[in-house]
Amino acid sequence: MGFSEIAVTLLVYGGLITFFLVPFPKKVNSRNQQQSQIAYSTVLKDSFIQTIFHKKAIFAFILLSFALFSIWGGYAQAEYHINSHSGYPPISTNQKAITSICSVFVYTIVIYLVIVLVKTQKIVKNARH
């Protein structure tokens, strides 16, 4: 897989994760605005909770699970194929698989944190005005 193919894959994955983690606008209630006047940390905590606990977030979890299992399965099949048909000593792709899985997981966590921080900033900004 070339660099451009990986970049496009991550862009599409990131877009889907973002779509699934951002709740619909009508689901954001006025409770955030009231709590934003209390403290930034309270609004941040509520943003963390609301970003995970809404109906679309289950699809983000399913997408992440599918991606992680696909990575593991792909490396396992490549290892099996190489070991079965190459005639060379057996290889192991476990390290590459674990590195790829960790990279996708960290990428997902970064996207989640950015969504939460942007949402918190918007709520705090709207509460001050």
PDB file of C-alpha atoms in Angstrom:
ATOM      1  CA  MET A   1       0.000   0.000   0.000  1.00  0.00           C
ATOM      2  CA  GLY A   2       1.449   3.334  -1.051  1.00  0.00           C
ATOM      3  CA  PHE A   3       1.489   6.561   0.925  1.00  0.00           C
ATOM      4  CA  SER A   4      -1.369   8.128  -1.034  1.00  0.00           C
ATOM      5  CA  GLU A   5      -3.579   5.073  -0.520  1.00  0.00           C
ATOM      6  CA  ILE A   6      -2.904   5.129   3.219  1.00  0.00           C
ATOM      7  CA  ALA A   7      -3.604   8.870   3.368  1.00  0.00           C
ATOM      8  CA  VAL A   8      -6.932   8.473   1.566  1.00  0.00           C
ATOM      9  CA  THR A   9      -7.885   5.549   3.807  1.00  0.00           C
ATOM     10  CA  LEU A  10      -7.111   7.549   6.956  1.00  0.00           C
ATOM     11  CA  LEU A  11      -8.992  10.558   5.589  1.00  0.00           C
ATOM     12  CA  VAL A  12     -12.111   8.492   4.889  1.00  0.00           C
ATOM     13  CA  TYR A  13     -11.824   6.694   8.242  1.00  0.00           C
ATOM     14  CA  GLY A  14     -11.355  10.017  10.044  1.00  0.00           C
ATOM     15  CA  GLY A  15     -14.374  11.491   8.290  1.00  0.00           C
ATOM     16  CA  LEU A  16     -16.569   8.541   9.231  1.00  0.00           C
ATOM     17  CA  ILE A  17     -15.412   8.556  12.843  1.00  0.00           C
ATOM     18  CA  THR A  18     -16.028  12.302  13.039  1.00  0.00           C
ATOM     19  CA  PHE A  19     -19.509  11.916  11.562  1.00  0.00           C
ATOM     20  CA  PHE A  20     -20.396   9.182  14.028  1.00  0.00           C
ATOM     21  CA  LEU A  21     -18.961  10.945  17.096  1.00  0.00           C
ATOM     22  CA  VAL A  22     -20.530  14.357  16.529  1.00  0.00           C
ATOM     23  CA  PRO A  23     -24.118  14.282  17.793  1.00  0.00           C
ATOM     24  CA  PHE A  24     -26.888  15.824  15.750  1.00  0.00           C
ATOM     25  CA  PRO A  25     -27.275  19.553  16.523  1.00  0.00           C
ATOM     26  CA  LYS A  26     -30.794  19.180  17.897  1.00  0.00           C
ATOM     27  CA  LYS A  27     -29.510  16.693  20.479  1.00  0.00           C
ATOM     28  CA  VAL A  28     -27.341  19.334  22.153  1.00  0.00           C
ATOM     29  CA  ASN A  29     -29.412  20.640  25.004  1.00  0.00           C
ATOM     30  CA  SER A  30     -29.368  23.869  26.958  1.00  0.00           C
ATOM     31  CA  ARG A  31     -27.897  22.082  29.967  1.00  0.00           C
ATOM     32  CA  ASN A  32     -24.439  22.707  28.500  1.00  0.00           C
ATOM     33  CA  GLN A  33     -25.018  26.442  28.408  1.00  0.00           C
ATOM     34  CA  GLN A  34     -26.050  26.536  32.063  1.00  0.00           C
ATOM     35  CA  GLN A  35     -23.099  24.456  33.190  1.00  0.00           C
ATOM     36  CA  SER A  36     -20.621  26.408  31.103  1.00  0.00           C
ATOM     37  CA  GLN A  37     -21.140  29.336  33.452  1.00  0.00           C
ATOM     38  CA  ILE A  38     -20.018  27.150  36.360  1.00  0.00           C
ATOM     39  CA  ALA A  39     -16.584  26.023  35.182  1.00  0.00           C
ATOM     40  CA  TYR A  40     -14.675  25.097  32.050  1.00  0.00           C
ATOM     41  CA  SER A  41     -13.781  21.709  33.549  1.00  0.00           C
ATOM     42  CA  THR A  42     -17.456  20.883  34.070  1.00  0.00           C
ATOM     43  CA  VAL A  43     -18.256  21.703  30.458  1.00  0.00           C
ATOM     44  CA  LEU A  44     -15.275  19.653  29.312  1.00  0.00           C
ATOM     45  CA  LYS A  45     -16.424  16.661  31.361  1.00  0.00           C
ATOM     46  CA  ASP A  46     -19.957  16.942  29.952  1.00  0.00           C
ATOM     47  CA  SER A  47     -18.554  17.183  26.423  1.00  0.00           C
ATOM     48  CA  PHE A  48     -16.574  13.972  26.960  1.00  0.00           C
ATOM     49  CA  ILE A  49     -19.690  12.186  28.179  1.00  0.00           C
ATOM     50  CA  GLN A  50     -22.086  13.555  25.540  1.00  0.00           C
ATOM     51  CA  THR A  51     -19.717  12.769  22.682  1.00  0.00           C
ATOM     52  CA  ILE A  52     -19.623   9.102  23.652  1.00  0.00           C
ATOM     53  CA  PHE A  53     -23.180   8.535  24.892  1.00  0.00           C
ATOM     54  CA  HIS A  54     -25.451   9.253  21.961  1.00  0.00           C
ATOM     55  CA  LYS A  55     -27.039   7.036  19.334  1.00  0.00           C
ATOM     56  CA  LYS A  56     -24.500   7.515  16.527  1.00  0.00           C
ATOM     57  CA  ALA A  57     -21.492   6.752  18.730  1.00  0.00           C
ATOM     58  CA  ILE A  58     -22.229   3.024  18.654  1.00  0.00           C
ATOM     59  CA  PHE A  59     -21.456   3.101  14.929  1.00  0.00           C
ATOM     60  CA  ALA A  60     -18.097   4.725  15.668  1.00  0.00           C
ATOM     61  CA  PHE A  61     -17.315   1.879  18.063  1.00  0.00           C
ATOM     62  CA  ILE A  62     -18.384  -0.683  15.450  1.00  0.00           C
ATOM     63  CA  LEU A  63     -16.223   1.034  12.814  1.00  0.00           C
ATOM     64  CA  LEU A  64     -13.208   1.079  15.150  1.00  0.00           C
ATOM     65  CA  SER A  65     -13.718  -2.593  16.041  1.00  0.00           C
ATOM     66  CA  PHE A  66     -14.050  -3.544  12.381  1.00  0.00           C
ATOM     67  CA  ALA A  67     -10.885  -1.623  11.500  1.00  0.00           C
ATOM     68  CA  LEU A  68      -8.849  -3.239  14.282  1.00  0.00           C
ATOM     69  CA  PHE A  69     -10.046  -6.766  13.482  1.00  0.00           C
ATOM     70  CA  SER A  70      -9.436  -6.175   9.770  1.00  0.00           C
ATOM     71  CA  ILE A  71      -5.877  -5.066  10.421  1.00  0.00           C
ATOM     72  CA  TRP A  72      -5.195  -8.094  12.595  1.00  0.00           C
ATOM     73  CA  GLY A  73      -6.816 -10.461  10.116  1.00  0.00           C
ATOM     74  CA  GLY A  74      -4.967  -8.972   7.159  1.00  0.00           C
ATOM     75  CA  TYR A  75      -1.592  -9.398   8.793  1.00  0.00           C
ATOM     76  CA  ALA A  76      -2.481 -12.908   9.971  1.00  0.00           C
ATOM     77  CA  GLN A  77      -3.474 -13.927   6.440  1.00  0.00           C
ATOM     78  CA  ALA A  78      -0.326 -12.389   4.947  1.00  0.00           C
ATOM     79  CA  GLU A  79       1.798 -14.256   7.474  1.00  0.00           C
ATOM     80  CA  TYR A  80       0.011 -17.521   6.742  1.00  0.00           C
ATOM     81  CA  HIS A  81       0.355 -17.047   2.988  1.00  0.00           C
ATOM     82  CA  ILE A  82       4.069 -16.204   3.143  1.00  0.00           C
ATOM     83  CA  ASN A  83       4.831 -19.055   5.534  1.00  0.00           C
ATOM     84  CA  SER A  84       2.835 -21.558   3.464  1.00  0.00           C
ATOM     85  CA  HIS A  85       4.085 -20.694   0.004  1.00  0.00           C
ATOM     86  CA  SER A  86       7.487 -19.012   0.157  1.00  0.00           C
ATOM     87  CA  GLY A  87       9.786 -21.857   1.160  1.00  0.00           C
ATOM     88  CA  TYR A  88      11.694 -19.461   3.424  1.00  0.00           C
ATOM     89  CA  PRO A  89      11.904 -19.768   7.207  1.00  0.00           C
ATOM     90  CA  PRO A  90       8.667 -18.781   8.968  1.00  0.00           C
ATOM     91  CA  ILE A  91       8.070 -15.088   9.624  1.00  0.00           C
ATOM     92  CA  SER A  92       5.930 -13.266  12.147  1.00  0.00           C
ATOM     93  CA  THR A  93       3.921 -10.127  11.394  1.00  0.00           C
ATOM     94  CA  ASN A  94       2.683  -9.663  14.954  1.00  0.00           C
ATOM     95  CA  GLN A  95       4.868  -6.604  15.593  1.00  0.00           C
ATOM     96  CA  LYS A  96       3.639  -4.851  12.444  1.00  0.00           C
ATOM     97  CA  ALA A  97       0.029  -5.744  13.257  1.00  0.00           C
ATOM     98  CA  ILE A  98       0.282  -4.443  16.809  1.00  0.00           C
ATOM     99  CA  THR A  99       1.960  -1.239  15.598  1.00  0.00           C
ATOM    100  CA  SER A 100      -0.782  -0.664  13.013  1.00  0.00           C
ATOM    101  CA  ILE A 101      -3.543  -1.373  15.513  1.00  0.00           C
ATOM    102  CA  CYS A 102      -2.032   1.010  18.058  1.00  0.00           C
ATOM    103  CA  SER A 103      -1.634   3.686  15.377  1.00  0.00           C
ATOM    104  CA  VAL A 104      -5.295   3.468  14.330  1.00  0.00           C
ATOM    105  CA  PHE A 105      -6.413   3.482  17.960  1.00  0.00           C
ATOM    106  CA  VAL A 106      -4.300   6.557  18.786  1.00  0.00           C
ATOM    107  CA  TYR A 107      -5.583   8.273  15.613  1.00  0.00           C
ATOM    108  CA  THR A 108      -9.153   7.629  16.757  1.00  0.00           C
ATOM    109  CA  ILE A 109      -8.444   8.946  20.260  1.00  0.00           C
ATOM    110  CA  VAL A 110      -6.887  12.128  18.812  1.00  0.00           C
ATOM    111  CA  ILE A 111      -9.971  12.691  16.639  1.00  0.00           C
ATOM    112  CA  TYR A 112     -12.203  12.159  19.687  1.00  0.00           C
ATOM    113  CA  LEU A 113     -10.205  14.631  21.784  1.00  0.00           C
ATOM    114  CA  VAL A 114     -10.277  17.274  19.046  1.00  0.00           C
ATOM    115  CA  ILE A 115     -14.066  16.899  18.728  1.00  0.00           C
ATOM    116  CA  VAL A 116     -14.514  17.254  22.491  1.00  0.00           C
ATOM    117  CA  LEU A 117     -12.236  20.295  22.734  1.00  0.00           C
ATOM    118  CA  VAL A 118     -13.891  22.074  19.802  1.00  0.00           C
ATOM    119  CA  LYS A 119     -17.333  21.369  21.236  1.00  0.00           C
ATOM    120  CA  THR A 120     -16.256  22.660  24.654  1.00  0.00           C
ATOM    121  CA  GLN A 121     -14.789  25.823  23.144  1.00  0.00           C
ATOM    122  CA  LYS A 122     -18.012  26.524  21.229  1.00  0.00           C
ATOM    123  CA  ILE A 123     -20.159  26.073  24.342  1.00  0.00           C
ATOM    124  CA  VAL A 124     -17.933  28.311  26.445  1.00  0.00           C
ATOM    125  CA  LYS A 125     -17.785  30.952  23.701  1.00  0.00           C
ATOM    126  CA  ASN A 126     -21.582  30.937  23.286  1.00  0.00           C
ATOM    127  CA  ALA A 127     -22.110  31.160  27.047  1.00  0.00           C
ATOM    128  CA  ARG A 128     -19.914  34.247  27.323  1.00  0.00           C
ATOM    129  CA  HIS A 129     -21.831  36.100  24.645  1.00  0.00           C
TER     130      HIS A 129
END
